JSON list of C-alpha atoms and ligand atoms in Angstrom, two decimals:
[
{"chain": "A", "resi": 1, "resn": "MET", "atom": "CA", "xyz": [-8.95, -1.40, -6.35]},
{"chain": "A", "resi": 2, "resn": "ARG", "atom": "CA", "xyz": [-7.05, 1.52, -5.14]},
{"chain": "A", "resi": 3, "resn": "GLY", "atom": "CA", "xyz": [-5.71, -0.20, -1.92]},
{"chain": "A", "resi": 4, "resn": "GLN", "atom": "CA", "xyz": [-5.60, 2.04, 1.16]},
{"chain": "A", "resi": 5, "resn": "ALA", "atom": "CA", "xyz": [-4.44, 5.67, 1.35]},
{"chain": "A", "resi": 6, "resn": "GLY", "atom": "CA", "xyz": [-3.08, 4.98, 4.94]},
{"chain": "A", "resi": 7, "resn": "ASP", "atom": "CA", "xyz": [-3.52, 8.23, 6.89]},
{"chain": "A", "resi": 8, "resn": "VAL", "atom": "CA", "xyz": [-2.06, 11.17, 4.43]},
{"chain": "A", "resi": 9, "resn": "ARG", "atom": "CA", "xyz": [-2.76, 14.15, 6.80]},
{"chain": "A", "resi": 10, "resn": "LEU", "atom": "CA", "xyz": [0.79, 14.74, 7.38]},
{"chain": "A", "resi": 11, "resn": "TYR", "atom": "CA", "xyz": [3.03, 13.61, 4.54]},
{"chain": "A", "resi": 12, "resn": "LEU", "atom": "CA", "xyz": [6.69, 13.68, 5.12]},
{"chain": "A", "resi": 13, "resn": "VAL", "atom": "CA", "xyz": [9.03, 13.32, 1.81]},
{"chain": "A", "resi": 14, "resn": "THR", "atom": "CA", "xyz": [12.44, 12.57, 3.07]},
{"chain": "A", "resi": 15, "resn": "GLY", "atom": "CA", "xyz": [15.73, 15.54, 1.88]},
{"chain": "A", "resi": 16, "resn": "PRO", "atom": "CA", "xyz": [18.41, 16.55, 2.84]},
{"chain": "A", "resi": 17, "resn": "VAL", "atom": "CA", "xyz": [18.89, 17.26, 6.62]},
{"chain": "A", "resi": 18, "resn": "PRO", "atom": "CA", "xyz": [21.37, 19.40, 8.98]},
{"chain": "A", "resi": 19, "resn": "PRO", "atom": "CA", "xyz": [24.84, 18.82, 8.60]},
{"chain": "A", "resi": 20, "resn": "GLY", "atom": "CA", "xyz": [24.98, 16.35, 11.53]},
{"chain": "A", "resi": 21, "resn": "ALA", "atom": "CA", "xyz": [21.64, 14.77, 11.64]},
{"chain": "A", "resi": 22, "resn": "ASP", "atom": "CA", "xyz": [20.78, 11.90, 10.67]},
{"chain": "A", "resi": 23, "resn": "LEU", "atom": "CA", "xyz": [18.27, 11.08, 8.45]},
{"chain": "A", "resi": 24, "resn": "VAL", "atom": "CA", "xyz": [16.78, 8.00, 9.90]},
{"chain": "A", "resi": 25, "resn": "ASP", "atom": "CA", "xyz": [16.65, 10.30, 13.24]},
{"chain": "A", "resi": 26, "resn": "VAL", "atom": "CA", "xyz": [15.08, 13.11, 11.36]},
{"chain": "A", "resi": 27, "resn": "VAL", "atom": "CA", "xyz": [12.43, 10.47, 10.65]},
{"chain": "A", "resi": 28, "resn": "ALA", "atom": "CA", "xyz": [11.28, 8.59, 13.57]},
{"chain": "A", "resi": 29, "resn": "ASP", "atom": "CA", "xyz": [11.35, 12.39, 14.82]},
{"chain": "A", "resi": 30, "resn": "ALA", "atom": "CA", "xyz": [8.86, 13.67, 12.73]},
{"chain": "A", "resi": 31, "resn": "VAL", "atom": "CA", "xyz": [6.53, 10.31, 12.90]},
{"chain": "A", "resi": 32, "resn": "GLY", "atom": "CA", "xyz": [6.49, 11.16, 17.30]},
{"chain": "A", "resi": 33, "resn": "GLY", "atom": "CA", "xyz": [5.53, 14.44, 16.61]},
{"chain": "A", "resi": 34, "resn": "GLY", "atom": "CA", "xyz": [2.35, 13.66, 14.94]},
{"chain": "A", "resi": 35, "resn": "VAL", "atom": "CA", "xyz": [3.66, 12.32, 10.65]},
{"chain": "A", "resi": 36, "resn": "THR", "atom": "CA", "xyz": [1.04, 9.74, 9.32]},
{"chain": "A", "resi": 37, "resn": "THR", "atom": "CA", "xyz": [2.78, 9.19, 5.94]},
{"chain": "A", "resi": 38, "resn": "VAL", "atom": "CA", "xyz": [6.91, 9.31, 5.35]},
{"chain": "A", "resi": 39, "resn": "GLN", "atom": "CA", "xyz": [8.63, 9.06, 0.65]},
{"chain": "A", "resi": 40, "resn": "LEU", "atom": "CA", "xyz": [11.67, 7.66, 0.99]},
{"chain": "A", "resi": 41, "resn": "ARG", "atom": "CA", "xyz": [13.42, 10.13, -1.59]},
{"chain": "A", "resi": 42, "resn": "ASP", "atom": "CA", "xyz": [16.55, 9.75, -3.52]},
{"chain": "A", "resi": 43, "resn": "LYS", "atom": "CA", "xyz": [17.14, 10.64, -6.76]},
{"chain": "A", "resi": 44, "resn": "ASP", "atom": "CA", "xyz": [20.63, 10.13, -6.05]},
{"chain": "A", "resi": 45, "resn": "ALA", "atom": "CA", "xyz": [20.50, 6.74, -4.08]},
{"chain": "A", "resi": 46, "resn": "THR", "atom": "CA", "xyz": [20.96, 3.04, -5.92]},
{"chain": "A", "resi": 47, "resn": "THR", "atom": "CA", "xyz": [18.35, 0.30, -5.00]},
{"chain": "A", "resi": 48, "resn": "ASP", "atom": "CA", "xyz": [20.43, -1.17, -2.49]},
{"chain": "A", "resi": 49, "resn": "ASP", "atom": "CA", "xyz": [20.64, 1.62, -0.92]},
{"chain": "A", "resi": 50, "resn": "LEU", "atom": "CA", "xyz": [16.56, 2.95, -0.38]},
{"chain": "A", "resi": 51, "resn": "VAL", "atom": "CA", "xyz": [16.84, -1.15, 0.39]},
{"chain": "A", "resi": 52, "resn": "ARG", "atom": "CA", "xyz": [19.31, -0.74, 3.15]},
{"chain": "A", "resi": 53, "resn": "LEU", "atom": "CA", "xyz": [17.85, 2.82, 3.72]},
{"chain": "A", "resi": 54, "resn": "GLY", "atom": "CA", "xyz": [14.34, 2.20, 3.56]},
{"chain": "A", "resi": 55, "resn": "GLU", "atom": "CA", "xyz": [15.49, -0.97, 5.97]},
{"chain": "A", "resi": 56, "resn": "ARG", "atom": "CA", "xyz": [16.26, 1.61, 9.06]},
{"chain": "A", "resi": 57, "resn": "LEU", "atom": "CA", "xyz": [13.56, 3.99, 8.46]},
{"chain": "A", "resi": 58, "resn": "THR", "atom": "CA", "xyz": [11.21, 0.87, 8.85]},
{"chain": "A", "resi": 59, "resn": "GLU", "atom": "CA", "xyz": [12.45, -0.82, 11.48]},
{"chain": "A", "resi": 60, "resn": "ARG", "atom": "CA", "xyz": [12.23, 3.00, 13.30]},
{"chain": "A", "resi": 61, "resn": "ILE", "atom": "CA", "xyz": [8.89, 3.86, 12.46]},
{"chain": "A", "resi": 62, "resn": "GLY", "atom": "CA", "xyz": [6.89, 0.41, 12.76]},
{"chain": "A", "resi": 63, "resn": "THR", "atom": "CA", "xyz": [3.85, 0.95, 11.74]},
{"chain": "A", "resi": 64, "resn": "ARG", "atom": "CA", "xyz": [3.44, 4.68, 13.44]},
{"chain": "A", "resi": 65, "resn": "ALA", "atom": "CA", "xyz": [3.07, 5.80, 9.68]},
{"chain": "A", "resi": 66, "resn": "THR", "atom": "CA", "xyz": [2.95, 4.67, 6.61]},
{"chain": "A", "resi": 67, "resn": "PHE", "atom": "CA", "xyz": [5.81, 3.59, 4.13]},
{"chain": "A", "resi": 68, "resn": "VAL", "atom": "CA", "xyz": [6.46, 5.20, 0.81]},
{"chain": "A", "resi": 69, "resn": "LEU", "atom": "CA", "xyz": [9.22, 4.66, -1.97]},
{"chain": "A", "resi": 70, "resn": "ASN", "atom": "CA", "xyz": [9.28, 7.29, -4.53]},
{"chain": "A", "resi": 71, "resn": "ASP", "atom": "CA", "xyz": [9.70, 5.42, -7.74]},
{"chain": "A", "resi": 72, "resn": "ASP", "atom": "CA", "xyz": [11.30, 2.55, -7.28]},
{"chain": "A", "resi": 73, "resn": "LEU", "atom": "CA", "xyz": [9.79, -0.40, -8.06]},
{"chain": "A", "resi": 74, "resn": "GLN", "atom": "CA", "xyz": [12.42, -2.83, -7.05]},
{"chain": "A", "resi": 75, "resn": "ALA", "atom": "CA", "xyz": [12.94, -1.77, -3.84]},
{"chain": "A", "resi": 76, "resn": "ALA", "atom": "CA", "xyz": [9.09, -1.30, -2.76]},
{"chain": "A", "resi": 77, "resn": "ARG", "atom": "CA", "xyz": [8.91, -5.00, -3.58]},
{"chain": "A", "resi": 78, "resn": "ALA", "atom": "CA", "xyz": [12.33, -5.93, -1.14]},
{"chain": "A", "resi": 79, "resn": "LEU", "atom": "CA", "xyz": [10.41, -3.87, 1.26]},
{"chain": "A", "resi": 80, "resn": "SER", "atom": "CA", "xyz": [7.96, -5.92, 2.53]},
{"chain": "A", "resi": 81, "resn": "GLY", "atom": "CA", "xyz": [4.12, -2.92, 2.67]},
{"chain": "A", "resi": 82, "resn": "ALA", "atom": "CA", "xyz": [5.67, -0.23, 0.94]},
{"chain": "A", "resi": 83, "resn": "GLY", "atom": "CA", "xyz": [4.14, 1.46, -0.63]},
{"chain": "A", "resi": 84, "resn": "LEU", "atom": "CA", "xyz": [5.46, 3.67, -4.28]},
{"chain": "A", "resi": 85, "resn": "HIS", "atom": "CA", "xyz": [5.18, 7.29, -5.47]},
{"chain": "A", "resi": 86, "resn": "VAL", "atom": "CA", "xyz": [5.34, 7.63, -8.79]},
{"chain": "A", "resi": 87, "resn": "GLY", "atom": "CA", "xyz": [5.48, 10.91, -11.12]},
{"chain": "A", "resi": 88, "resn": "PRO", "atom": "CA", "xyz": [3.45, 11.35, -14.79]},
{"chain": "A", "resi": 89, "resn": "ASP", "atom": "CA", "xyz": [7.24, 10.29, -16.44]},
{"chain": "A", "resi": 90, "resn": "ASP", "atom": "CA", "xyz": [7.69, 6.52, -14.35]},
{"chain": "A", "resi": 91, "resn": "LEU", "atom": "CA", "xyz": [5.93, 4.08, -13.97]},
{"chain": "A", "resi": 92, "resn": "HIS", "atom": "CA", "xyz": [2.65, 4.13, -14.68]},
{"chain": "A", "resi": 93, "resn": "PRO", "atom": "CA", "xyz": [0.52, 3.12, -11.40]},
{"chain": "A", "resi": 94, "resn": "ALA", "atom": "CA", "xyz": [-1.11, 0.65, -13.27]},
{"chain": "A", "resi": 95, "resn": "ARG", "atom": "CA", "xyz": [1.93, -1.26, -13.31]},
{"chain": "A", "resi": 96, "resn": "ALA", "atom": "CA", "xyz": [2.90, 0.14, -9.62]},
{"chain": "A", "resi": 97, "resn": "ARG", "atom": "CA", "xyz": [-0.55, -1.52, -8.61]},
{"chain": "A", "resi": 98, "resn": "GLU", "atom": "CA", "xyz": [-0.48, -5.41, -9.98]},
{"chain": "A", "resi": 99, "resn": "ALA", "atom": "CA", "xyz": [3.20, -5.40, -9.39]},
{"chain": "A", "resi": 100, "resn": "LEU", "atom": "CA", "xyz": [1.88, -4.29, -6.15]},
{"chain": "A", "resi": 101, "resn": "GLY", "atom": "CA", "xyz": [-1.10, -6.25, -5.03]},
{"chain": "A", "resi": 102, "resn": "ASP", "atom": "CA", "xyz": [-4.41, -4.63, -4.41]},
{"chain": "A", "resi": 103, "resn": "ASP", "atom": "CA", "xyz": [-3.14, -4.20, -0.47]},
{"chain": "A", "resi": 104, "resn": "ALA", "atom": "CA", "xyz": [-0.05, -1.71, -1.11]},
{"chain": "A", "resi": 105, "resn": "VAL", "atom": "CA", "xyz": [0.05, 2.54, -1.60]},
{"chain": "A", "resi": 106, "resn": "VAL", "atom": "CA", "xyz": [0.10, 3.48, -4.61]},
{"chain": "A", "resi": 107, "resn": "GLY", "atom": "CA", "xyz": [0.74, 7.96, -5.20]},
{"chain": "A", "resi": 108, "resn": "TRP", "atom": "CA", "xyz": [0.46, 9.02, -8.46]},
{"chain": "A", "resi": 109, "resn": "SER", "atom": "CA", "xyz": [1.92, 13.18, -8.83]},
{"chain": "A", "resi": 110, "resn": "LEU", "atom": "CA", "xyz": [-0.53, 15.46, -10.78]},
{"chain": "A", "resi": 111, "resn": "HIS", "atom": "CA", "xyz": [1.33, 18.11, -13.32]},
{"chain": "A", "resi": 112, "resn": "HIS", "atom": "CA", "xyz": [-0.91, 18.20, -15.41]},
{"chain": "A", "resi": 113, "resn": "VAL", "atom": "CA", "xyz": [-5.13, 18.27, -15.72]},
{"chain": "A", "resi": 114, "resn": "ASP", "atom": "CA", "xyz": [-5.09, 15.93, -18.68]},
{"chain": "A", "resi": 115, "resn": "GLN", "atom": "CA", "xyz": [-3.98, 13.15, -16.44]},
{"chain": "A", "resi": 116, "resn": "LEU", "atom": "CA", "xyz": [-7.27, 12.45, -14.82]},
{"chain": "A", "resi": 117, "resn": "LYS", "atom": "CA", "xyz": [-8.39, 11.41, -18.41]},
{"chain": "A", "resi": 118, "resn": "ASP", "atom": "CA", "xyz": [-6.18, 8.12, -17.35]},
{"chain": "A", "resi": 119, "resn": "GLU", "atom": "CA", "xyz": [-9.07, 6.31, -15.92]},
{"chain": "A", "resi": 120, "resn": "ALA", "atom": "CA", "xyz": [-6.44, 3.28, -15.48]},
{"chain": "A", "resi": 121, "resn": "ALA", "atom": "CA", "xyz": [-3.81, 5.19, -13.71]},
{"chain": "A", "resi": 122, "resn": "VAL", "atom": "CA", "xyz": [-7.05, 6.98, -11.38]},
{"chain": "A", "resi": 123, "resn": "ALA", "atom": "CA", "xyz": [-9.09, 3.98, -10.51]},
{"chain": "A", "resi": 124, "resn": "ALA", "atom": "CA", "xyz": [-4.97, 2.57, -9.77]},
{"chain": "A", "resi": 125, "resn": "CYS", "atom": "CA", "xyz": [-4.11, 4.66, -7.37]},
{"chain": "A", "resi": 126, "resn": "SER", "atom": "CA", "xyz": [-4.50, 5.19, -3.29]},
{"chain": "A", "resi": 127, "resn": "TYR", "atom": "CA", "xyz": [-4.43, 8.88, -3.91]},
{"chain": "A", "resi": 128, "resn": "LEU", "atom": "CA", "xyz": [-3.43, 11.79, -6.05]},
{"chain": "A", "resi": 129, "resn": "ALA", "atom": "CA", "xyz": [-0.72, 14.22, -5.31]},
{"chain": "A", "resi": 130, "resn": "VAL", "atom": "CA", "xyz": [-1.19, 18.00, -6.93]},
{"chain": "A", "resi": 131, "resn": "SER", "atom": "CA", "xyz": [2.23, 18.75, -7.56]},
{"chain": "A", "resi": 132, "resn": "PRO", "atom": "CA", "xyz": [3.54, 21.74, -6.85]},
{"chain": "A", "resi": 133, "resn": "VAL", "atom": "CA", "xyz": [1.06, 24.15, -5.43]},
{"chain": "A", "resi": 134, "resn": "TRP", "atom": "CA", "xyz": [3.41, 26.57, -4.64]},
{"chain": "A", "resi": 135, "resn": "PRO", "atom": "CA", "xyz": [7.46, 27.27, -6.27]},
{"chain": "A", "resi": 136, "resn": "THR", "atom": "CA", "xyz": [9.72, 25.64, -4.46]},
{"chain": "A", "resi": 137, "resn": "PRO", "atom": "CA", "xyz": [13.42, 25.83, -3.86]},
{"chain": "A", "resi": 138, "resn": "THR", "atom": "CA", "xyz": [13.91, 22.06, -2.66]},
{"chain": "A", "resi": 139, "resn": "LYS", "atom": "CA", "xyz": [12.99, 21.05, -6.30]},
{"chain": "A", "resi": 140, "resn": "THR", "atom": "CA", "xyz": [12.93, 23.62, -8.67]},
{"chain": "A", "resi": 141, "resn": "ASP", "atom": "CA", "xyz": [12.17, 21.37, -12.23]},
{"chain": "A", "resi": 142, "resn": "THR", "atom": "CA", "xyz": [8.89, 21.72, -11.10]},
{"chain": "A", "resi": 143, "resn": "THR", "atom": "CA", "xyz": [5.81, 22.15, -13.43]},
{"chain": "A", "resi": 144, "resn": "ALA", "atom": "CA", "xyz": [3.97, 24.86, -13.66]},
{"chain": "A", "resi": 145, "resn": "PRO", "atom": "CA", "xyz": [2.47, 25.41, -9.61]},
{"chain": "A", "resi": 146, "resn": "TRP", "atom": "CA", "xyz": [-1.19, 25.33, -9.40]},
{"chain": "A", "resi": 147, "resn": "GLY", "atom": "CA", "xyz": [-1.54, 27.56, -6.48]},
{"chain": "A", "resi": 148, "resn": "LEU", "atom": "CA", "xyz": [-4.58, 27.52, -4.27]},
{"chain": "A", "resi": 149, "resn": "ASP", "atom": "CA", "xyz": [-6.72, 27.66, -7.27]},
{"chain": "A", "resi": 150, "resn": "GLY", "atom": "CA", "xyz": [-5.06, 24.07, -9.40]},
{"chain": "A", "resi": 151, "resn": "VAL", "atom": "CA", "xyz": [-6.32, 22.62, -5.26]},
{"chain": "A", "resi": 152, "resn": "ARG", "atom": "CA", "xyz": [-9.72, 23.56, -6.03]},
{"chain": "A", "resi": 153, "resn": "ARG", "atom": "CA", "xyz": [-10.15, 22.63, -8.97]},
{"chain": "A", "resi": 154, "resn": "LEU", "atom": "CA", "xyz": [-8.52, 19.23, -8.46]},
{"chain": "A", "resi": 155, "resn": "ARG", "atom": "CA", "xyz": [-10.27, 18.41, -5.91]},
{"chain": "A", "resi": 156, "resn": "ASP", "atom": "CA", "xyz": [-13.33, 18.69, -7.66]},
{"chain": "A", "resi": 157, "resn": "LEU", "atom": "CA", "xyz": [-12.36, 16.66, -10.80]},
{"chain": "A", "resi": 158, "resn": "VAL", "atom": "CA", "xyz": [-10.48, 13.79, -8.43]},
{"chain": "A", "resi": 159, "resn": "PRO", "atom": "CA", "xyz": [-13.17, 11.58, -7.46]},
{"chain": "A", "resi": 160, "resn": "ALA", "atom": "CA", "xyz": [-14.27, 12.32, -3.54]},
{"chain": "A", "resi": 161, "resn": "ASP", "atom": "CA", "xyz": [-13.29, 9.20, -1.93]},
{"chain": "A", "resi": 162, "resn": "LEU", "atom": "CA", "xyz": [-9.29, 9.64, -3.50]},
{"chain": "A", "resi": 163, "resn": "PRO", "atom": "CA", "xyz": [-7.91, 11.55, -1.11]},
{"chain": "A", "resi": 164, "resn": "LEU", "atom": "CA", "xyz": [-5.76, 14.49, -2.76]},
{"chain": "A", "resi": 165, "resn": "VAL", "atom": "CA", "xyz": [-2.37, 15.81, -0.92]},
{"chain": "A", "resi": 166, "resn": "ALA", "atom": "CA", "xyz": [-0.93, 18.40, -1.96]},
{"chain": "A", "resi": 167, "resn": "ILE", "atom": "CA", "xyz": [3.92, 19.31, -1.80]},
{"chain": "A", "resi": 168, "resn": "GLY", "atom": "CA", "xyz": [5.78, 22.30, -2.37]},
{"chain": "A", "resi": 169, "resn": "GLY", "atom": "CA", "xyz": [6.19, 25.17, -0.56]},
{"chain": "A", "resi": 170, "resn": "ILE", "atom": "CA", "xyz": [3.61, 23.83, 2.19]},
{"chain": "A", "resi": 171, "resn": "SER", "atom": "CA", "xyz": [4.60, 25.07, 5.87]},
{"chain": "A", "resi": 172, "resn": "ALA", "atom": "CA", "xyz": [3.42, 26.38, 9.22]},
{"chain": "A", "resi": 173, "resn": "ALA", "atom": "CA", "xyz": [2.66, 29.30, 7.83]},
{"chain": "A", "resi": 174, "resn": "ASN", "atom": "CA", "xyz": [0.34, 28.55, 4.66]},
{"chain": "A", "resi": 175, "resn": "ALA", "atom": "CA", "xyz": [-0.69, 24.39, 5.69]},
{"chain": "A", "resi": 176, "resn": "ALA", "atom": "CA", "xyz": [-4.14, 25.52, 6.89]},
{"chain": "A", "resi": 177, "resn": "SER", "atom": "CA", "xyz": [-4.93, 27.61, 3.48]},
{"chain": "A", "resi": 178, "resn": "VAL", "atom": "CA", "xyz": [-4.08, 24.26, 1.38]},
{"chain": "A", "resi": 179, "resn": "VAL", "atom": "CA", "xyz": [-6.30, 21.95, 3.59]},
{"chain": "A", "resi": 180, "resn": "GLY", "atom": "CA", "xyz": [-8.57, 24.89, 3.83]},
{"chain": "A", "resi": 181, "resn": "ALA", "atom": "CA", "xyz": [-8.75, 24.32, -0.13]},
{"chain": "A", "resi": 182, "resn": "GLY", "atom": "CA", "xyz": [-10.03, 20.76, -0.41]},
{"chain": "A", "resi": 183, "resn": "ALA", "atom": "CA", "xyz": [-6.44, 18.98, 0.08]},
{"chain": "A", "resi": 184, "resn": "ASP", "atom": "CA", "xyz": [-6.74, 16.10, 2.50]},
{"chain": "A", "resi": 185, "resn": "GLY", "atom": "CA", "xyz": [-3.01, 16.25, 3.55]},
{"chain": "A", "resi": 186, "resn": "VAL", "atom": "CA", "xyz": [-0.18, 18.02, 2.80]},
{"chain": "A", "resi": 187, "resn": "CYS", "atom": "CA", "xyz": [3.61, 16.91, 2.18]},
{"chain": "A", "resi": 188, "resn": "VAL", "atom": "CA", "xyz": [6.69, 19.31, 3.27]},
{"chain": "A", "resi": 189, "resn": "VAL", "atom": "CA", "xyz": [10.34, 18.13, 3.04]},
{"chain": "A", "resi": 190, "resn": "SER", "atom": "CA", "xyz": [11.79, 21.19, 4.20]},
{"chain": "A", "resi": 191, "resn": "ALA", "atom": "CA", "xyz": [9.60, 22.20, 7.00]},
{"chain": "A", "resi": 192, "resn": "ILE", "atom": "CA", "xyz": [10.92, 19.33, 8.82]},
{"chain": "A", "resi": 193, "resn": "CYS", "atom": "CA", "xyz": [13.72, 17.55, 7.11]},
{"chain": "A", "resi": 194, "resn": "SER", "atom": "CA", "xyz": [15.18, 21.74, 7.62]},
{"chain": "A", "resi": 195, "resn": "SER", "atom": "CA", "xyz": [14.43, 22.17, 11.18]},
{"chain": "A", "resi": 196, "resn": "PRO", "atom": "CA", "xyz": [16.26, 22.10, 14.22]},
{"chain": "A", "resi": 197, "resn": "ASP", "atom": "CA", "xyz": [13.64, 19.79, 15.90]},
{"chain": "A", "resi": 198, "resn": "PRO", "atom": "CA", "xyz": [12.09, 18.19, 13.49]},
{"chain": "A", "resi": 199, "resn": "GLY", "atom": "CA", "xyz": [9.24, 16.68, 15.78]},
{"chain": "A", "resi": 200, "resn": "ASP", "atom": "CA", "xyz": [8.64, 19.66, 17.14]},
{"chain": "A", "resi": 201, "resn": "ALA", "atom": "CA", "xyz": [8.34, 20.96, 13.60]},
{"chain": "A", "resi": 202, "resn": "ALA", "atom": "CA", "xyz": [5.69, 17.95, 12.94]},
{"chain": "A", "resi": 203, "resn": "HIS", "atom": "CA", "xyz": [3.41, 18.34, 15.93]},
{"chain": "A", "resi": 204, "resn": "THR", "atom": "CA", "xyz": [2.87, 21.66, 14.99]},
{"chain": "A", "resi": 205, "resn": "LEU", "atom": "CA", "xyz": [2.16, 21.31, 11.56]},
{"chain": "A", "resi": 206, "resn": "ARG", "atom": "CA", "xyz": [0.08, 18.03, 12.00]},
{"chain": "A", "resi": 207, "resn": "GLU", "atom": "CA", "xyz": [-2.03, 20.67, 14.77]},
{"chain": "A", "resi": 208, "resn": "ILE", "atom": "CA", "xyz": [-2.78, 22.63, 11.97]},
{"chain": "A", "resi": 209, "resn": "VAL", "atom": "CA", "xyz": [-4.08, 20.62, 9.94]},
{"chain": "A", "resi": 210, "resn": "ASP", "atom": "CA", "xyz": [-5.97, 18.52, 11.94]},
{"chain": "A", "resi": 211, "resn": "ALA", "atom": "CA", "xyz": [-7.41, 22.09, 12.93]},
{"chain": "A", "resi": 212, "resn": "ALA", "atom": "CA", "xyz": [-7.71, 22.88, 9.26]},
{"chain": "A", "resi": 213, "resn": "LEU", "atom": "CA", "xyz": [-9.83, 19.35, 8.51]},
{"chain": "A", "resi": 214, "resn": "ALA", "atom": "CA", "xyz": [-11.93, 19.16, 11.13]},
{"chain": "A", "resi": 215, "resn": "ALA", "atom": "CA", "xyz": [-13.49, 23.31, 10.31]},
{"chain": "A", "resi": 216, "resn": "ARG", "atom": "CA", "xyz": [-14.57, 22.44, 6.49]},
{"chain": "B", "resi": 1, "resn": "LIG", "atom": "N1", "xyz": [8.24, 17.28, -5.39]},
{"chain": "B", "resi": 1, "resn": "LIG", "atom": "P1", "xyz": [9.49, 21.75, -0.14]},
{"chain": "B", "resi": 1, "resn": "LIG", "atom": "S1", "xyz": [7.90, 20.00, -5.15]},
{"chain": "B", "resi": 1, "resn": "LIG", "atom": "C1", "xyz": [9.94, 16.75, -3.96]},
{"chain": "B", "resi": 1, "resn": "LIG", "atom": "O1", "xyz": [5.91, 19.25, -7.33]},
{"chain": "B", "resi": 1, "resn": "LIG", "atom": "C2", "xyz": [7.98, 17.49, -4.67]},
{"chain": "B", "resi": 1, "resn": "LIG", "atom": "O2", "xyz": [6.65, 17.32, -7.50]},
{"chain": "B", "resi": 1, "resn": "LIG", "atom": "C3", "xyz": [7.10, 18.70, -5.87]},
{"chain": "B", "resi": 1, "resn": "LIG", "atom": "O3", "xyz": [9.57, 20.65, -1.16]},
{"chain": "B", "resi": 1, "resn": "LIG", "atom": "C4", "xyz": [7.18, 18.17, -7.13]},
{"chain": "B", "resi": 1, "resn": "LIG", "atom": "O4", "xyz": [8.38, 20.83, 0.87]},
{"chain": "B", "resi": 1, "resn": "LIG", "atom": "C5", "xyz": [9.05, 18.40, -4.14]},
{"chain": "B", "resi": 1, "resn": "LIG", "atom": "O5", "xyz": [10.78, 21.82, 1.00]},
{"chain": "B", "resi": 1, "resn": "LIG", "atom": "C6", "xyz": [10.33, 19.37, -2.93]},
{"chain": "B", "resi": 1, "resn": "LIG", "atom": "O6", "xyz": [8.85, 22.57, -0.62]},
{"chain": "B", "resi": 1, "resn": "LIG", "atom": "C7", "xyz": [8.68, 19.76, -2.39]}
]
């Protein structure tokens, strides 16, 4: 069972926000602008911190966007309805699926093409993420970038009914090319979190993604 992928067209992963800004306001504005999925990611936060922040975020987001936790099953279980995103060195997606149930969103980052040989993992996922498409200052300890050719290659290899999103170095300037290469959605951190107007940044990205999806 793959659960519901939700809508992954414009996928915000949380990151640093400008001084004086409140992450909850940034996320709420971004959802107002057209973000469809929000992943709470803070590798330095405790589970309790994530649950507290997750409660504030989900209260503001309501049902307007899918909500996913990065790599903290306990926090995801504590926040009813939350999904879980894991990487290849984290909890196995099949274990996440077992723990969260058939309806939960479970996502998995693809760093190596060999991961697709793990059929149980792929079958457990609601979506897969090409990570990273391009190098990004937001996360410097990534594996080698896939580039647009990598997105095309993975879109051919991943089951057609399994949404493929892409992360890493995506902005309004290149989002259309990522969708044109086969991604069903784009994930961004800095293009929204670092923007002086997160709502407007999200709106612009959403228009670009929707137009690129319609043009395929
Ligand atoms: N994961 P930006 S790249 C959170 O490759 C994250 O797994 C990545 O940030 C991966 O949108 C990344 O600012 C950061 O480039 C993406």
